[in-house]
Coordinates of C-alpha atoms in Angstrom, one line a residue:
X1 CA 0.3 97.1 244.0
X2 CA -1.2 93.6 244.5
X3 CA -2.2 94.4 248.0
X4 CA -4.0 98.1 247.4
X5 CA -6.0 95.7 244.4
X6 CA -6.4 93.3 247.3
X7 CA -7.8 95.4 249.6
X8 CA -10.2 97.7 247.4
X9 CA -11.9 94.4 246.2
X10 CA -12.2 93.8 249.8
X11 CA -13.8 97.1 250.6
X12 CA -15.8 96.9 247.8
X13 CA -17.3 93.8 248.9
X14 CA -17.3 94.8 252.9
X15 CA -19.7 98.2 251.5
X16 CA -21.8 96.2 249.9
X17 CA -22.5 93.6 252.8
X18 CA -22.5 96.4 255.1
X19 CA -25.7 97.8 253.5
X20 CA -27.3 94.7 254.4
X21 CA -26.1 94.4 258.3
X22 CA -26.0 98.1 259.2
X23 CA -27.1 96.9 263.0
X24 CA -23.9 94.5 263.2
X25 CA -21.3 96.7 265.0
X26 CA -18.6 94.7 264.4
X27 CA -17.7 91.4 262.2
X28 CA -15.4 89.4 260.8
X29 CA -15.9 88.4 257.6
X30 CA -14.3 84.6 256.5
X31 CA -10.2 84.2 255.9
X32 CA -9.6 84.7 252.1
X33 CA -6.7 83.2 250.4
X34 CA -5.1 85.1 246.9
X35 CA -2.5 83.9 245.4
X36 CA -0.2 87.1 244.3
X37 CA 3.3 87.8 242.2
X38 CA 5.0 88.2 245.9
X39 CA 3.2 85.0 247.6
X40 CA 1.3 87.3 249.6
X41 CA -2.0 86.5 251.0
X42 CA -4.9 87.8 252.7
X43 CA -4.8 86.5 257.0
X44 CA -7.7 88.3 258.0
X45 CA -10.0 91.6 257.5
X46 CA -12.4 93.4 259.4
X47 CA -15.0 95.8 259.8
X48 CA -15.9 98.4 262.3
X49 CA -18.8 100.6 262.2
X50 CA -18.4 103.0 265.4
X51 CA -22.2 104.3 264.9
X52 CA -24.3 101.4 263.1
X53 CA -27.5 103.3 262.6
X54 CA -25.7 105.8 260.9
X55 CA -22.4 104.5 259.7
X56 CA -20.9 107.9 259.9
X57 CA -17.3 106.2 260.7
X58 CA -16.1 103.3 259.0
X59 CA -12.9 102.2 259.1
X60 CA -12.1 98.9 257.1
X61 CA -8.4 96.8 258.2
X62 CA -6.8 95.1 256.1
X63 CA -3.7 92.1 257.2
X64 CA -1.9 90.7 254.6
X65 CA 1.3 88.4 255.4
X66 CA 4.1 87.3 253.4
X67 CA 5.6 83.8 253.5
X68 CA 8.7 84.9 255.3
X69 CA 6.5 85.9 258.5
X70 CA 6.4 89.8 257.7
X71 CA 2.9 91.4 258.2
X72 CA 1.9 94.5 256.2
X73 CA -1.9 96.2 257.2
X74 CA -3.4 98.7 255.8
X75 CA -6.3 100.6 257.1
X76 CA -8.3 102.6 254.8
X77 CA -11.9 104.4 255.6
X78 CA -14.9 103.8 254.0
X79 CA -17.2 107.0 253.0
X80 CA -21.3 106.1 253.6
X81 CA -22.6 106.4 249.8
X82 CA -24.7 109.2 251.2
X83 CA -21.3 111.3 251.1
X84 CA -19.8 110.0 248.3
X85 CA -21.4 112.6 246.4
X86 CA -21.3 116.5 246.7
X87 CA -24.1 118.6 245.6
X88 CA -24.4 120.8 242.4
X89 CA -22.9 124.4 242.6
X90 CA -24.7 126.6 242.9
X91 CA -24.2 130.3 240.5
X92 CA -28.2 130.9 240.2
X93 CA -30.5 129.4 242.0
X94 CA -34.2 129.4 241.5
X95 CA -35.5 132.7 242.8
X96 CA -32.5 134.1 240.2
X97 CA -33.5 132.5 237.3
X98 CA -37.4 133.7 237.9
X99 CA -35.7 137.4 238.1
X100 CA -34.5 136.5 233.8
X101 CA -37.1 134.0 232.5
X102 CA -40.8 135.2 232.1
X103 CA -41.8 131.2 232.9
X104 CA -43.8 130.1 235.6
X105 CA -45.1 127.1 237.0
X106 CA -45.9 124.2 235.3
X107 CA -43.6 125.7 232.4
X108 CA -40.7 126.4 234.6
X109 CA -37.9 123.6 233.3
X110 CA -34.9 124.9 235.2
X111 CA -34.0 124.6 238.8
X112 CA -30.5 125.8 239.4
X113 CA -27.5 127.0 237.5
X114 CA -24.4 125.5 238.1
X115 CA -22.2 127.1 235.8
X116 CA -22.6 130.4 233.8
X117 CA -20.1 131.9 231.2
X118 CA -20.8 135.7 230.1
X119 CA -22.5 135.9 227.0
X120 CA -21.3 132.3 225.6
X121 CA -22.9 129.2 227.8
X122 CA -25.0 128.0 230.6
X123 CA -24.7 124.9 232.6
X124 CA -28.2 124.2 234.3
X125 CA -30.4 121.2 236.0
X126 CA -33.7 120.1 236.3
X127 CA -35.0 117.7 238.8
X128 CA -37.1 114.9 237.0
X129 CA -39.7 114.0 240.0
X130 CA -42.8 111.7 239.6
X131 CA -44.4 115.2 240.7
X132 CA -43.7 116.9 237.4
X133 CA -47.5 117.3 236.2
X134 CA -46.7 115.7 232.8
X135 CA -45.9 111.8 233.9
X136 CA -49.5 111.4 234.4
X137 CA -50.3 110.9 231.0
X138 CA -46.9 110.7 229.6
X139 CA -46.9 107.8 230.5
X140 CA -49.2 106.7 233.4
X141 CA -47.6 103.4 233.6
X142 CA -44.0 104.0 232.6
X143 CA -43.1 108.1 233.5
X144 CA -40.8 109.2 230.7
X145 CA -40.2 112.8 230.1
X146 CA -41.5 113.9 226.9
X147 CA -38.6 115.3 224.2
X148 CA -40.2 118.6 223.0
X149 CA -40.6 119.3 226.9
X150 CA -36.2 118.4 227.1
X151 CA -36.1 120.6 224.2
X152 CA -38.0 123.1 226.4
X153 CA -35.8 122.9 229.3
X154 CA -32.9 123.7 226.9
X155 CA -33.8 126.5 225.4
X156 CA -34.7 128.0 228.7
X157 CA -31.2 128.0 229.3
X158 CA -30.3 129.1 226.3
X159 CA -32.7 132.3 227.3
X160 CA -30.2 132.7 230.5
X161 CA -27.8 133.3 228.4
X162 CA -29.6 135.4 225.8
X163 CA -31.2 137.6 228.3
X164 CA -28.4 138.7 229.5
X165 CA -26.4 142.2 229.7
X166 CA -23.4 140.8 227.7
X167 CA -25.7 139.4 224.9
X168 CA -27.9 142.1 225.1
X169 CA -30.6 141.4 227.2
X170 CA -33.1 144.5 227.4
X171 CA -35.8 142.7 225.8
X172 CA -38.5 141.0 227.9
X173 CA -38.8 137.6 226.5
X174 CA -37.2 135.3 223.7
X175 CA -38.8 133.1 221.2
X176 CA -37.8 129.8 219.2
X177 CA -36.9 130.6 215.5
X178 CA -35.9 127.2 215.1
X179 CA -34.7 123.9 216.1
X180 CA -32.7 121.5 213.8
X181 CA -30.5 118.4 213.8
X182 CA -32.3 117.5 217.5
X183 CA -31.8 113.8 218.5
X184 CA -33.1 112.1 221.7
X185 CA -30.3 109.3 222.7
X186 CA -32.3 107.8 225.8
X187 CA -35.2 108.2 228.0
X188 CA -35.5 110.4 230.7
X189 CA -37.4 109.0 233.9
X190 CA -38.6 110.2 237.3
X191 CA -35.4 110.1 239.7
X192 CA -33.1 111.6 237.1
X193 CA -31.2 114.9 237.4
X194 CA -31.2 116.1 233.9
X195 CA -27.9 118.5 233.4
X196 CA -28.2 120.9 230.2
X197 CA -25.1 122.7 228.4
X198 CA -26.3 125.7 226.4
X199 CA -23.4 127.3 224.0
X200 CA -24.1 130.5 221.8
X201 CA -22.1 129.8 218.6
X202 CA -23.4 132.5 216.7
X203 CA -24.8 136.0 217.3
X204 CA -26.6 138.6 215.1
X205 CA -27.2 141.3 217.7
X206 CA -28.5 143.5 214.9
X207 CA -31.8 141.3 214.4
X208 CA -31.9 140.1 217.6
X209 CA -31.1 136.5 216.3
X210 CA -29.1 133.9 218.2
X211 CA -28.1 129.9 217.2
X212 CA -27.1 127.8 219.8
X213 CA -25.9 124.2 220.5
X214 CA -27.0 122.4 223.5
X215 CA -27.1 119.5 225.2
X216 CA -28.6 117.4 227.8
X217 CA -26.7 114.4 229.8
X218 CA -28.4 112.3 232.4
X219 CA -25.5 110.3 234.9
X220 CA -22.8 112.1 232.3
X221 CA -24.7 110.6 229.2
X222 CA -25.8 112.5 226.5
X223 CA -29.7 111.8 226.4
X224 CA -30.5 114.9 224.2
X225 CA -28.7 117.6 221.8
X226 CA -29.3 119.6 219.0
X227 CA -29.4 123.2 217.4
X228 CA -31.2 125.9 218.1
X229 CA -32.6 129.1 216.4
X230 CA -33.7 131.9 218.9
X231 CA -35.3 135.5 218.9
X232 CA -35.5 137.8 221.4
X233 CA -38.5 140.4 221.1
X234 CA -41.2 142.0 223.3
X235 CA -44.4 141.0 224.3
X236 CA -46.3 143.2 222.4

């Protein structure tokens, strides 16, 4: 157990000094000395990067040696952060959702949907870019995303779920009754991915009335949340 510690500190510390010697193919990095339970210690580690430009393969070794003589390595890779993380499912992407929301350009707030549950939630994203056409003014020298425009971006998911067949979803648009209980927990910049949760608690098909509790995280934080009150109706 002492040596797997051992050697994730060391490949914790080998990642981050690779980022800054990505041309070095292979190095040796000083002897460390730890003392353990076991009287083990750390003889040697290295690095080998078989492509430096693009560190595709990375292999980090690990020696550690006993006092009795006995040597035990282990060898574990190291993933490029590039792969360390996958990529949002996909259920709808954006040419789908302009197929159930009437919103266009610069009021479209939702880019993909990564999760969608029949007539009770919606799990969706939206890119926060320094290109969004609000951060000019809001504001020009720190770019935070306005609240009422989170707030937007929610209850456009909450319209995914509205407009659809198991909710009822004939009509051609839906409307805010109401919003209530809505706090805003941290800022949103440019560079985030903001990921909503729409839930529909409570349906009253009869009146075409909906309430609905969402959320908004930001790196698994919850930045926004609240209730809200919608109506779906026609354009007329």
């Amino acid at each position: 157990m002492e040596a797997t510690a051992l050697t994730n500190h060391i490949i914790s510390a080998f990642s981050s000094h690779s980022s800054q010697n990505s041309l070095n193919h292979n190095f040796l990095l000083p002897t460390t000395t730890t003392s353990l339970k076991n009287h083990k210690r750390i003889l040697s580690s290295k690095l080998s990067i078989s492509n430096p430009r693009s560190q595709s393969n990375r292999t980090v070794t690990v020696c550690v040696a006993s006092v009795n003589g006995e040597v035990e390595e282990t060898v574990k890779d190291v993933v490029p952060i590039e792969k360390q993380f996958p990529a949002y499912p996909t259920v709808m992407d954006i040419n789908k959702i302009r197929e159930i929301l009437p919103h266009r350009f610069p009021f479209l707030l939702v880019d993909r949907v990564i999760e969608y549950n029949a007539g009770v939630s919606a799990v969706a994203i939206k890119n926060v870019t320094i290109n969004d056409n609000f951060f000019p003014g809001h504001f020009p020298e720190r770019p935070i995303m306005p609240g009422v425009l989170m707030v937007e971006a929610m209850a456009q998911v909450g319209g995914l779920v509205m407009l659809q067949p198991e909710v009822g979803g004939s009509r051609e648009n839906f409307f805010f009754a109401g919003i209530d209980k809505v706090r805003f927990r941290k800022p949103v910049i440019a560079g985030d991915t903001l990921v909503m949760r729409m839930t529909l608690i409570k349906l009253q098909k009869r009146f075409g009335i909906a309430k609905m509790e969402g959320k908004a995280y930001v790196g698994g934080e919850v930045v926004c949340e609240g209730e809200f009150l919608m109506a779906t109706g026609t354009s007329e």
